[in-house]
Short mmCIF file of C-alpha atoms in Angstrom, two decimals:
data_model
loop_
_atom_site.label_atom_id
_atom_site.label_comp_id
_atom_site.label_asym_id
_atom_site.label_seq_id
_atom_site.Cartn_x
_atom_site.Cartn_y
_atom_site.Cartn_z
CA MET N 1 -107.71 -96.73 22.86
CA LYS N 2 -109.61 -93.94 24.58
CA ILE N 3 -109.47 -90.19 24.12
CA ARG N 4 -108.73 -88.71 27.51
CA ILE N 5 -110.75 -85.69 28.56
CA SER N 6 -110.15 -83.27 31.37
CA ILE N 7 -112.37 -83.24 34.43
CA SER N 8 -113.80 -79.96 33.15
CA HIS N 9 -115.81 -82.04 30.69
CA ILE N 10 -117.52 -83.86 33.55
CA LEU N 11 -120.66 -82.25 34.85
CA PRO N 12 -120.26 -82.05 38.66
CA ILE N 13 -123.03 -83.00 41.07
CA PHE N 14 -121.39 -83.20 44.44
CA ILE N 15 -123.11 -85.79 46.59
CA ALA N 16 -122.38 -86.67 50.22
CA LEU N 17 -120.08 -89.66 50.65
CA SER N 18 -122.65 -91.32 52.88
CA ALA N 19 -124.80 -91.80 49.81
CA CYS N 20 -122.92 -95.00 49.06
CA SER N 21 -120.03 -95.48 51.47
CA GLY N 22 -120.52 -98.22 54.01
CA GLN N 23 -123.74 -99.51 52.42
CA LEU N 24 -123.61 -102.81 50.55
CA ASN N 25 -127.19 -102.68 49.23
CA VAL N 26 -127.03 -106.13 47.65
CA GLU N 27 -129.69 -106.72 45.00
CA SER N 28 -130.51 -110.27 43.86
CA PRO N 29 -129.43 -113.01 46.26
CA PRO N 30 -126.87 -115.49 44.93
CA ILE N 31 -128.14 -118.45 42.97
CA ILE N 32 -126.99 -121.33 45.16
CA THR N 33 -125.96 -124.43 43.25
CA ALA N 34 -123.75 -127.44 43.77
CA GLU N 35 -121.71 -127.18 40.60
CA SER N 36 -118.59 -128.52 42.30
CA PRO N 37 -118.09 -130.46 45.52
CA ASN N 38 -115.08 -128.22 46.19
CA VAL N 39 -117.04 -125.00 46.03
CA GLN N 40 -119.75 -123.89 48.42
CA MET N 41 -121.60 -121.15 46.60
CA ASP N 42 -122.83 -119.52 49.76
CA ASN N 43 -119.24 -119.17 51.00
CA LEU N 44 -118.11 -117.86 47.62
CA ALA N 45 -120.96 -115.33 47.57
CA ARG N 46 -120.16 -114.23 51.10
CA LYS N 47 -116.50 -113.68 50.23
CA ILE N 48 -117.41 -111.74 47.09
CA ASP N 49 -119.85 -109.61 49.12
CA GLU N 50 -117.22 -108.81 51.73
CA VAL N 51 -114.49 -107.89 49.26
CA THR N 52 -116.87 -105.91 47.06
CA ALA N 53 -118.17 -103.87 50.00
CA ARG N 54 -114.63 -103.06 51.15
CA VAL N 55 -113.29 -102.14 47.70
CA MET N 56 -116.34 -100.06 46.82
CA GLU N 57 -115.95 -98.02 49.98
CA GLU N 58 -112.18 -97.62 49.67
CA GLU N 59 -112.29 -96.69 46.00
CA HIS N 60 -115.51 -94.65 46.00
CA ILE N 61 -117.36 -96.92 43.58
CA PRO N 62 -121.08 -96.05 43.59
CA GLY N 63 -122.35 -99.28 42.05
CA ALA N 64 -121.22 -102.66 40.74
CA ALA N 65 -122.57 -105.95 39.42
CA ILE N 66 -121.08 -109.42 39.22
CA VAL N 67 -122.28 -112.51 37.33
CA ILE N 68 -120.59 -115.92 37.45
CA VAL N 69 -121.46 -118.73 35.03
CA LYS N 70 -120.35 -122.36 35.40
CA ASN N 71 -121.01 -125.17 32.91
CA GLY N 72 -123.51 -123.09 30.98
CA LYS N 73 -125.53 -121.99 34.02
CA THR N 74 -125.57 -118.74 35.95
CA VAL N 75 -124.51 -119.66 39.49
CA LEU N 76 -124.18 -116.19 41.01
CA LYS N 77 -125.77 -112.88 40.06
CA ARG N 78 -125.29 -109.84 42.27
CA GLY N 79 -125.89 -106.09 42.21
CA TYR N 80 -124.27 -103.70 44.70
CA GLY N 81 -124.67 -100.06 45.60
CA PHE N 82 -126.30 -97.44 43.43
CA ALA N 83 -126.98 -97.03 39.73
CA ASN N 84 -128.10 -93.46 40.36
CA LEU N 85 -126.92 -91.66 43.50
CA ASP N 86 -129.08 -88.59 43.05
CA GLU N 87 -132.29 -90.63 42.86
CA ASN N 88 -131.13 -93.35 45.27
CA ILE N 89 -131.70 -96.12 42.68
CA LYS N 90 -129.95 -99.38 43.56
CA VAL N 91 -128.14 -101.61 41.08
CA SER N 92 -130.20 -104.58 39.92
CA PRO N 93 -128.35 -107.17 37.77
CA ASP N 94 -131.60 -107.96 35.95
CA LYS N 95 -132.83 -104.41 35.39
CA THR N 96 -129.92 -101.95 35.51
CA LEU N 97 -128.36 -101.18 32.14
CA PHE N 98 -124.62 -100.50 32.04
CA ARG N 99 -122.41 -99.13 29.28
CA ILE N 100 -120.03 -102.00 28.48
CA GLY N 101 -117.60 -99.95 26.35
CA SER N 102 -115.11 -101.90 24.26
CA VAL N 103 -116.67 -105.22 25.23
CA SER N 104 -119.05 -104.12 22.46
CA LYS N 105 -116.33 -105.19 20.03
CA ALA N 106 -116.56 -108.78 21.23
CA LEU N 107 -120.36 -108.77 20.89
CA THR N 108 -120.24 -107.32 17.37
CA LEU N 109 -117.81 -110.03 16.32
CA GLN N 110 -119.88 -112.73 18.03
CA ALA N 111 -122.84 -111.64 15.90
CA LEU N 112 -120.70 -111.98 12.78
CA VAL N 113 -119.51 -115.42 13.90
CA ARG N 114 -123.09 -116.58 14.43
CA LEU N 115 -123.94 -115.63 10.85
CA ALA N 116 -120.94 -117.63 9.67
CA ASP N 117 -121.99 -120.64 11.74
CA GLN N 118 -125.45 -120.41 10.18
CA GLY N 119 -123.95 -120.43 6.67
CA VAL N 120 -125.15 -116.91 5.88
CA ILE N 121 -121.55 -115.82 5.34
CA ASP N 122 -118.23 -117.65 5.21
CA MET N 123 -115.16 -116.88 7.30
CA ASP N 124 -113.08 -116.82 4.11
CA ASP N 125 -115.33 -114.38 2.27
CA ASP N 126 -113.60 -111.28 0.91
CA ILE N 127 -114.98 -108.11 2.56
CA SER N 128 -115.27 -106.60 -0.93
CA GLN N 129 -117.92 -109.21 -1.69
CA TYR N 130 -120.26 -107.30 0.62
CA ILE N 131 -118.77 -103.80 0.32
CA PRO N 132 -117.28 -103.35 -3.18
CA ALA N 133 -115.84 -99.93 -2.35
CA PHE N 134 -113.51 -101.58 0.16
CA ALA N 135 -111.36 -102.86 -2.73
CA ASN N 136 -110.39 -99.27 -3.54
CA ILE N 137 -109.29 -97.97 -0.13
CA PRO N 138 -105.71 -96.65 0.21
CA ASN N 139 -103.22 -99.48 0.58
CA THR N 140 -99.57 -98.95 1.54
CA SER N 141 -99.07 -102.50 2.80
CA GLU N 142 -97.49 -103.82 -0.43
CA SER N 143 -100.03 -106.65 -0.27
CA ASN N 144 -103.11 -107.14 -2.42
CA GLU N 145 -104.33 -110.14 -0.46
CA PRO N 146 -108.05 -109.86 0.27
CA VAL N 147 -109.18 -108.89 3.74
CA LYS N 148 -111.57 -111.61 4.88
CA ILE N 149 -114.25 -112.08 7.51
CA ARG N 150 -111.78 -114.13 9.59
CA HIS N 151 -109.43 -111.15 9.68
CA LEU N 152 -112.20 -109.00 11.15
CA VAL N 153 -112.93 -111.46 13.96
CA THR N 154 -109.24 -111.91 14.85
CA HIS N 155 -108.16 -108.23 14.67
CA THR N 156 -105.72 -109.05 11.85
CA THR N 157 -107.08 -106.84 9.05
CA GLY N 158 -103.95 -104.71 8.79
CA LEU N 159 -106.11 -101.57 8.87
CA ASP N 160 -104.54 -98.38 10.17
CA GLN N 161 -105.78 -97.12 13.55
CA ILE N 162 -106.36 -93.43 12.91
CA GLY N 163 -108.24 -92.18 15.96
CA LEU N 164 -109.88 -89.09 14.49
CA ASP N 165 -113.46 -87.86 14.81
CA ARG N 166 -114.79 -90.85 16.75
CA HIS N 167 -116.80 -88.82 19.31
CA ILE N 168 -119.56 -86.26 19.19
CA TRP N 169 -118.43 -84.05 22.09
CA GLU N 170 -120.78 -81.05 21.76
CA LEU N 171 -122.03 -81.39 25.33
CA GLU N 172 -124.02 -78.18 25.17
CA LYS N 173 -126.40 -80.08 22.86
CA THR N 174 -128.98 -82.59 24.01
CA LEU N 175 -128.23 -86.29 23.67
CA ASP N 176 -130.67 -86.60 20.77
CA GLU N 177 -129.03 -83.63 19.03
CA ARG N 178 -125.59 -85.18 19.43
CA LYS N 179 -126.81 -88.51 18.05
CA ALA N 180 -128.34 -86.70 15.07
CA LEU N 181 -124.87 -85.36 14.17
CA ARG N 182 -123.49 -88.87 13.77
CA PRO N 183 -122.81 -90.09 10.23
CA SER N 184 -123.68 -93.60 9.11
CA LEU N 185 -121.04 -96.31 9.52
CA GLU N 186 -120.46 -96.28 5.77
CA GLU N 187 -120.09 -92.49 5.63
CA PHE N 188 -117.60 -92.49 8.49
CA LEU N 189 -115.48 -95.40 7.27
CA PHE N 190 -115.30 -94.29 3.65
CA ASN N 191 -114.52 -90.69 4.51
CA GLY N 192 -110.81 -91.50 4.59
CA ASN N 193 -110.94 -93.70 7.71
CA LEU N 194 -110.16 -97.04 6.05
CA ARG N 195 -106.49 -97.41 5.12
CA ARG N 196 -104.51 -100.62 4.78
CA THR N 197 -100.98 -100.43 6.20
CA SER N 198 -100.13 -104.10 6.86
CA PRO N 199 -100.90 -107.37 5.06
CA PRO N 200 -103.99 -109.12 6.42
CA GLY N 201 -103.30 -112.03 8.73
CA LEU N 202 -99.74 -110.95 9.51
CA HIS N 203 -100.23 -109.85 13.11
CA TYR N 204 -102.78 -108.75 15.68
CA ARG N 205 -103.58 -105.04 15.98
CA TYR N 206 -106.31 -103.96 18.41
CA ASP N 207 -108.77 -102.96 15.76
CA THR N 208 -111.40 -100.28 16.27
CA TYR N 209 -111.76 -99.75 12.53
CA GLY N 210 -112.01 -103.42 11.63
CA THR N 211 -114.72 -103.92 14.25
CA THR N 212 -116.63 -100.90 12.94
CA LEU N 213 -116.27 -102.42 9.47
CA ALA N 214 -117.67 -105.67 10.88
CA GLY N 215 -120.74 -103.68 11.96
CA LEU N 216 -121.10 -102.40 8.40
CA VAL N 217 -120.82 -105.98 7.06
CA LEU N 218 -123.66 -106.93 9.43
CA GLU N 219 -125.72 -104.10 7.93
CA LYS N 220 -125.03 -105.20 4.37
CA VAL N 221 -125.70 -108.89 5.02
CA THR N 222 -128.90 -108.41 7.00
CA GLY N 223 -130.28 -105.35 5.23
CA LYS N 224 -130.81 -103.75 8.66
CA ASN N 225 -129.05 -100.95 10.47
CA TYR N 226 -126.40 -102.00 12.96
CA ALA N 227 -128.66 -101.83 16.02
CA GLN N 228 -131.36 -103.92 14.34
CA ALA N 229 -128.79 -106.37 12.98
CA MET N 230 -127.35 -106.95 16.46
CA ASP N 231 -130.84 -107.50 17.84
CA GLU N 232 -131.67 -110.11 15.21
CA ALA N 233 -128.27 -111.82 14.97
CA LEU N 234 -127.30 -111.95 18.67
CA PHE N 235 -129.61 -110.42 21.25
CA LYS N 236 -132.93 -112.09 20.38
CA PRO N 237 -131.51 -115.59 19.67
CA LEU N 238 -129.75 -115.60 23.05
CA GLY N 239 -132.68 -114.12 24.94
CA MET N 240 -130.75 -110.91 25.67
CA SER N 241 -133.90 -108.82 25.86
CA ARG N 242 -132.23 -106.08 27.91
CA SER N 243 -129.32 -105.37 25.53
CA TYR N 244 -129.24 -102.48 23.09
CA VAL N 245 -126.98 -100.49 20.82
CA GLU N 246 -127.48 -97.42 23.02
CA ALA N 247 -130.42 -97.65 25.39
CA PRO N 248 -133.61 -96.31 23.74
CA ASP N 249 -135.82 -93.72 25.39
CA GLU N 250 -138.27 -96.22 26.87
CA VAL N 251 -135.56 -97.84 29.04
CA PHE N 252 -133.13 -94.95 29.36
CA GLY N 253 -134.20 -94.41 32.95
CA ASP N 254 -132.80 -97.85 33.80
CA LEU N 255 -129.32 -96.87 32.63
CA ALA N 256 -126.72 -96.57 35.38
CA ILE N 257 -125.08 -93.17 35.68
CA GLY N 258 -121.32 -93.16 35.11
CA TYR N 259 -119.36 -91.30 37.80
CA GLY N 260 -116.01 -89.81 38.60
CA PHE N 261 -114.83 -89.00 42.11
CA VAL N 262 -113.01 -85.65 42.33
CA ASN N 263 -112.42 -83.21 45.19
CA GLU N 264 -114.21 -85.48 47.66
CA GLY N 265 -117.38 -85.53 45.61
CA TYR N 266 -118.99 -87.42 42.76
CA GLY N 267 -119.33 -85.97 39.28
CA ILE N 268 -121.61 -87.30 36.56
CA ALA N 269 -119.76 -88.42 33.44
CA PRO N 270 -121.50 -87.42 30.21
CA TYR N 271 -123.06 -90.09 28.01
CA GLU N 272 -120.47 -90.66 25.29
CA VAL N 273 -121.74 -90.64 21.72
CA TYR N 274 -119.40 -92.56 19.43
CA VAL N 275 -119.30 -92.54 15.65
CA THR N 276 -118.03 -96.15 15.90
CA PRO N 277 -120.86 -97.86 17.86
CA PRO N 278 -119.88 -101.45 16.84
CA ALA N 279 -116.64 -100.87 18.77
CA SER N 280 -118.04 -99.11 21.79
CA SER N 281 -121.74 -98.45 22.30
CA ILE N 282 -123.70 -101.43 23.63
CA ASP N 283 -125.72 -100.97 26.83
CA ALA N 284 -126.76 -104.18 28.59
CA THR N 285 -127.78 -105.66 31.92
CA PRO N 286 -125.33 -107.91 33.76
CA ALA N 287 -127.91 -110.70 33.57
CA ASP N 288 -127.92 -110.48 29.78
CA MET N 289 -124.14 -110.66 29.68
CA GLY N 290 -124.48 -113.80 31.77
CA LEU N 291 -126.67 -115.31 29.03
CA LEU N 292 -123.85 -114.81 26.53
CA LEU N 293 -121.42 -116.41 29.00
CA GLU N 294 -123.78 -119.37 29.30
CA VAL N 295 -123.41 -119.97 25.55
CA LEU N 296 -119.65 -119.47 25.54
CA THR N 297 -119.03 -121.86 28.43
CA GLN N 298 -120.82 -124.61 26.50
CA ASP N 299 -119.47 -124.07 22.97
CA SER N 300 -115.78 -124.97 22.83
CA ALA N 301 -115.58 -124.17 19.11
CA LEU N 302 -116.03 -120.48 19.88
CA LEU N 303 -113.04 -120.58 22.21
CA LYS N 304 -110.46 -122.29 20.00
CA PRO N 305 -107.50 -120.19 18.86
CA GLN N 306 -107.93 -118.77 15.36
CA PHE N 307 -104.76 -116.69 15.24
CA ARG N 308 -101.57 -116.71 17.29
CA PRO N 309 -98.30 -114.88 16.65
CA HIS N 310 -96.56 -118.09 17.70
CA PRO N 311 -98.11 -121.46 18.70
CA ASP N 312 -96.99 -120.97 22.33
CA PHE N 313 -98.22 -117.39 22.59
CA PRO N 314 -101.74 -116.05 23.24
CA GLY N 315 -103.75 -114.80 20.29
CA MET N 316 -107.38 -114.54 19.25
CA THR N 317 -110.34 -116.86 19.19
CA ARG N 318 -113.34 -115.75 17.17
CA GLY N 319 -113.72 -112.27 18.59
CA LEU N 320 -112.15 -112.80 22.03
CA MET N 321 -108.57 -112.29 23.23
CA GLU N 322 -106.49 -114.98 24.87
CA ARG N 323 -104.45 -114.23 27.98
CA PRO N 324 -102.72 -116.31 30.63
CA THR N 325 -104.51 -115.40 33.86
CA ALA N 326 -103.27 -115.67 37.45
CA ASP N 327 -104.05 -114.01 40.76
CA GLU N 328 -102.02 -111.22 42.36
CA GLN N 329 -99.65 -113.75 43.95
CA GLY N 330 -99.00 -115.43 40.61
CA ARG N 331 -100.97 -118.53 41.57
CA HIS N 332 -103.60 -120.30 39.45
CA PRO N 333 -101.99 -119.73 36.03
CA ILE N 334 -104.61 -120.65 33.45
CA ARG N 335 -105.71 -119.67 29.94
CA SER N 336 -108.50 -117.12 29.84
CA ILE N 337 -110.40 -115.55 26.96
CA GLY N 338 -112.33 -112.35 26.99
CA HIS N 339 -112.41 -108.61 26.64
CA GLY N 340 -112.24 -105.52 28.83
CA GLY N 341 -114.06 -102.26 28.41
CA SER N 342 -113.80 -98.69 29.61
CA MET N 343 -116.44 -96.05 28.94
CA LEU N 344 -116.36 -92.68 30.65
CA GLY N 345 -117.61 -93.60 34.14
CA PHE N 346 -117.73 -97.37 33.54
CA ARG N 347 -115.27 -100.25 33.67
CA THR N 348 -116.01 -103.81 32.50
CA SER N 349 -114.44 -107.28 32.50
CA PHE N 350 -115.91 -110.13 30.44
CA ILE N 351 -113.91 -113.33 30.94
CA VAL N 352 -114.20 -117.02 30.02
CA ILE N 353 -111.86 -119.69 31.45
CA PRO N 354 -112.35 -122.66 29.10
CA GLU N 355 -110.50 -125.22 31.24
CA LEU N 356 -113.00 -124.62 34.04
CA ASN N 357 -116.10 -124.15 31.83
CA LEU N 358 -116.48 -120.90 33.74
CA GLY N 359 -117.05 -117.26 32.92
CA TYR N 360 -117.66 -114.05 34.78
CA PHE N 361 -118.78 -110.49 34.15
CA VAL N 362 -117.86 -107.58 36.44
CA ILE N 363 -118.84 -103.95 35.90
CA THR N 364 -118.63 -100.73 37.91
CA ASN N 365 -120.12 -97.28 37.30
CA ARG N 366 -116.90 -95.45 38.05
CA ASN N 367 -113.59 -95.68 36.24
CA SER N 368 -110.24 -93.94 36.57
CA GLU N 369 -110.68 -91.89 33.42
CA ALA N 370 -113.67 -90.06 34.90
CA GLY N 371 -111.67 -89.37 38.08
CA GLY N 372 -110.96 -91.03 41.40
CA GLY N 373 -108.01 -93.28 40.70
CA ARG N 374 -107.72 -96.93 39.85
CA VAL N 375 -110.67 -99.31 40.16
CA SER N 376 -109.35 -102.69 41.36
CA LEU N 377 -112.57 -104.62 41.96
CA HIS N 378 -112.29 -106.59 38.73
CA GLY N 379 -108.91 -108.02 39.68
CA LYS N 380 -110.07 -108.82 43.22
CA ILE N 381 -113.04 -110.78 41.89
CA ASN N 382 -110.77 -112.64 39.47
CA ASP N 383 -108.59 -113.71 42.42
CA ILE N 384 -111.56 -114.94 44.46
CA ILE N 385 -112.96 -116.97 41.57
CA LEU N 386 -109.60 -118.57 40.74
CA ASP N 387 -108.99 -119.37 44.38
CA ALA N 388 -112.39 -121.08 44.60
CA TYR N 389 -112.36 -123.05 41.38
CA HIS N 390 -108.74 -123.69 40.48
CA THR N 391 -106.14 -125.72 42.35
CA ALA N 392 -103.48 -123.37 43.68
CA GLN N 393 -100.16 -123.55 41.94
CA MET N 394 -97.32 -121.27 40.97
CA PRO N 395 -96.31 -120.83 37.34
CA LYS N 396 -92.99 -122.35 36.46
CA SER N 397 -90.36 -120.02 35.09
CA GLU N 398 -88.88 -121.23 31.85
CA ILE N 399 -85.34 -122.53 32.01
CA VAL N 400 -83.09 -119.88 30.55
CA PRO N 401 -80.99 -121.31 27.70
CA THR N 402 -77.22 -121.14 27.63
CA ILE N 403 -75.93 -118.10 25.79
CA ASP N 404 -74.37 -118.65 22.38
CA PRO N 405 -72.05 -115.62 22.12
CA PHE N 406 -71.49 -116.23 18.39
CA ILE N 407 -75.13 -116.12 17.33
CA ASP N 408 -76.01 -113.11 15.19
CA LEU N 409 -79.11 -111.38 16.57
CA SER N 410 -78.77 -108.16 14.60
CA LYS N 411 -81.89 -108.82 12.50
CA TYR N 412 -84.06 -108.31 15.58
CA GLU N 413 -82.57 -104.93 16.43
CA GLY N 414 -84.74 -101.90 15.90
CA THR N 415 -87.36 -99.59 17.33
CA TYR N 416 -90.81 -101.03 17.96
CA TYR N 417 -94.09 -99.34 18.92
CA TYR N 418 -97.42 -100.61 20.22
CA GLY N 419 -99.46 -101.07 17.06
CA VAL N 420 -102.44 -98.82 17.86
CA PHE N 421 -101.33 -95.58 16.27
CA CYS N 422 -101.82 -93.89 12.92
CA GLN N 423 -99.14 -94.95 10.47
CA SER N 424 -100.52 -93.01 7.51
CA CYS N 425 -101.51 -89.70 9.13
CA THR N 426 -100.31 -86.31 8.01
CA PRO N 427 -98.94 -83.71 10.46
CA GLU N 428 -102.26 -81.89 10.20
CA GLU N 429 -104.14 -85.04 11.21
CA PHE N 430 -101.89 -85.51 14.22
CA GLU N 431 -102.56 -81.92 15.21
CA ARG N 432 -106.27 -82.71 15.10
CA GLY N 433 -105.78 -85.61 17.51
CA ALA N 434 -104.88 -88.69 15.47
CA TRP N 435 -103.43 -91.49 17.58
CA LYS N 436 -99.68 -91.10 18.02
CA LYS N 437 -97.00 -93.66 18.73
CA SER N 438 -96.49 -94.76 22.32
CA SER N 439 -93.09 -94.92 24.00
CA PRO N 440 -90.58 -96.82 21.85
CA GLN N 441 -89.45 -100.35 22.68
CA ILE N 442 -85.75 -100.46 21.78
CA VAL N 443 -84.32 -103.87 20.85
CA SER N 444 -80.54 -104.28 20.69
CA ALA N 445 -78.14 -107.22 20.75
CA LYS N 446 -74.65 -107.93 22.04
CA ASN N 447 -72.59 -111.12 22.50
CA GLY N 448 -75.53 -113.46 21.86
CA ILE N 449 -77.89 -111.64 24.23
CA LEU N 450 -80.94 -109.69 23.09
CA PHE N 451 -81.86 -106.59 25.07
CA LEU N 452 -85.36 -105.17 25.26
CA GLY N 453 -84.57 -101.82 26.77
CA GLU N 454 -82.11 -102.81 29.49
CA ASP N 455 -83.59 -106.28 30.11
CA PRO N 456 -81.53 -109.20 28.76
CA TYR N 457 -83.23 -112.05 26.88
CA HIS N 458 -81.81 -115.37 25.67
CA MET N 459 -83.06 -117.21 22.60
CA ARG N 460 -85.09 -120.32 23.39
CA LYS N 461 -83.23 -123.47 22.35
CA ASN N 462 -84.10 -124.64 18.83
CA GLN N 463 -86.79 -121.96 18.45
CA GLU N 464 -85.54 -119.02 16.46
CA GLY N 465 -87.40 -115.84 17.21
CA VAL N 466 -88.52 -116.81 20.73
CA PHE N 467 -86.61 -115.28 23.63
CA ILE N 468 -86.77 -115.78 27.40
CA LYS N 469 -85.92 -113.07 29.89
CA ALA N 470 -82.71 -113.79 31.80
CA ASP N 471 -84.60 -114.45 35.04
CA GLY N 472 -87.09 -116.77 33.30
CA SER N 473 -90.08 -114.58 34.12
CA ARG N 474 -91.09 -113.41 30.67
CA LYS N 475 -90.90 -114.35 27.03
CA ILE N 476 -91.26 -112.58 23.68
CA SER N 477 -91.76 -113.81 20.13
CA PHE N 478 -90.75 -112.06 16.92
CA GLY N 479 -92.50 -112.36 13.57
CA GLN N 480 -91.54 -111.47 10.04
CA SER N 481 -93.22 -110.08 6.95
CA ALA N 482 -93.31 -111.79 3.56
CA ASP N 483 -89.89 -110.41 2.63
CA GLY N 484 -88.33 -112.17 5.61
CA LYS N 485 -87.67 -108.99 7.58
CA ILE N 486 -88.46 -109.03 11.30
CA SER N 487 -91.45 -106.69 11.61
CA PHE N 488 -93.07 -107.16 15.04
CA PHE N 489 -92.90 -108.85 18.42
CA SER N 490 -95.42 -109.93 21.07
CA TYR N 491 -95.08 -110.67 24.77
CA GLY N 492 -96.28 -113.97 26.20
CA THR N 493 -99.03 -112.23 28.15
CA SER N 494 -101.41 -111.04 25.40
CA PRO N 495 -101.75 -110.85 21.61
CA ASP N 496 -100.80 -107.15 21.68
CA THR N 497 -98.22 -106.45 19.00
CA PHE N 498 -95.30 -104.05 18.90
CA GLU N 499 -94.50 -103.10 15.31
CA ARG N 500 -91.07 -102.28 13.99
CA ILE N 501 -90.74 -98.71 12.73
CA ASP N 502 -87.08 -98.00 11.95
#
């Protein structure tokens, strides 16, 4: 979840549209291979170039980069447009550093997984083994089960998502001065920001605090600070020599500028300083992200499901989210794994498609939050890749079961909310900006039909707790807590959980 800021926080530098519009400025020619007899890489590259040029001009995107990996090898690596409009610096996929935002979460968890695979830690280790104070954090979950390493990497810790004091926003200060105001990970987490509100392993909850805790575990296990731990556990072993927890001074000039587009001009987005860097603050080149994709497209163990709310529903691998992926026309339905990211002025997609041994990374240095409307390039590139590598097909709608008007569905009724909000916050904390509940999802039942809002759902035959929308287009799955009470549901499109708050 991101804190939205007004455009007044963005420092304007109005630059003529001609600075990037209509100029492709492609850096790094495609790496032409013959990975598949059905795919001509030169044609694929040409199509990507054409679509990227059009979308960048239409949506006022200053710069972008795209990397495609197939069977453990980078097969296409492209940079487009400008990393810095004021200085006319073009995007280079090998040199330009981008802020990858929440994709940092996936990298932090991959580092933890690598330590587990090396036997340094165990996935079933209790977090308190490394951080004894964790055993004493507030716990309203009515569960004393230990929170384990595996819960960190699957976003199932049950930690509350508070949302307070995660940024250093004093923009009148220099970047170094803002960084100097940042507490250590341990100081931040144990200053009232770790609170257990659900049993571990019960359900997925997009977990900023668990991922920050994972960064602290890395510090404790390695004896290094988080940035050094990431370098030793992930970046160096994979050859990611142009990846950093916040770009240091000696390479800061290679960092792309993040932009908004407002009032027919570009504005520079400030460099965000987070107090939760394991969840947000890695800067890397697209080429380096391709190196990580090369590993992931060769190691199937990293891509196996580790948690699912229901066996038929998407969940989590070790640090990456499952989703069924298709193009805009609904063709090419296929399982994908990955993470998205949004930093002020940047938008990122990091995707692996295991069935195709394929992955891709797409990043732009403008996003909607900084101003200028939606950035659609990531979805367009997804469509082109699926069209090239995956046999076209349409997903089949599930057959809607016959209604049993006598079935009692009352136990599912209630009010549910997307799980990323503070469940333990005081009114004063909400006034200070703690994350609040989203719009409620109302579940009701009548005559054997479940209603989610106004949409009718029928229970799947012989599968209690799984419901199919009346037109067959969507499905939901309910889960229950240890006392047998229905406590959450998930859609069939992502592991995101809606928690019951009656």
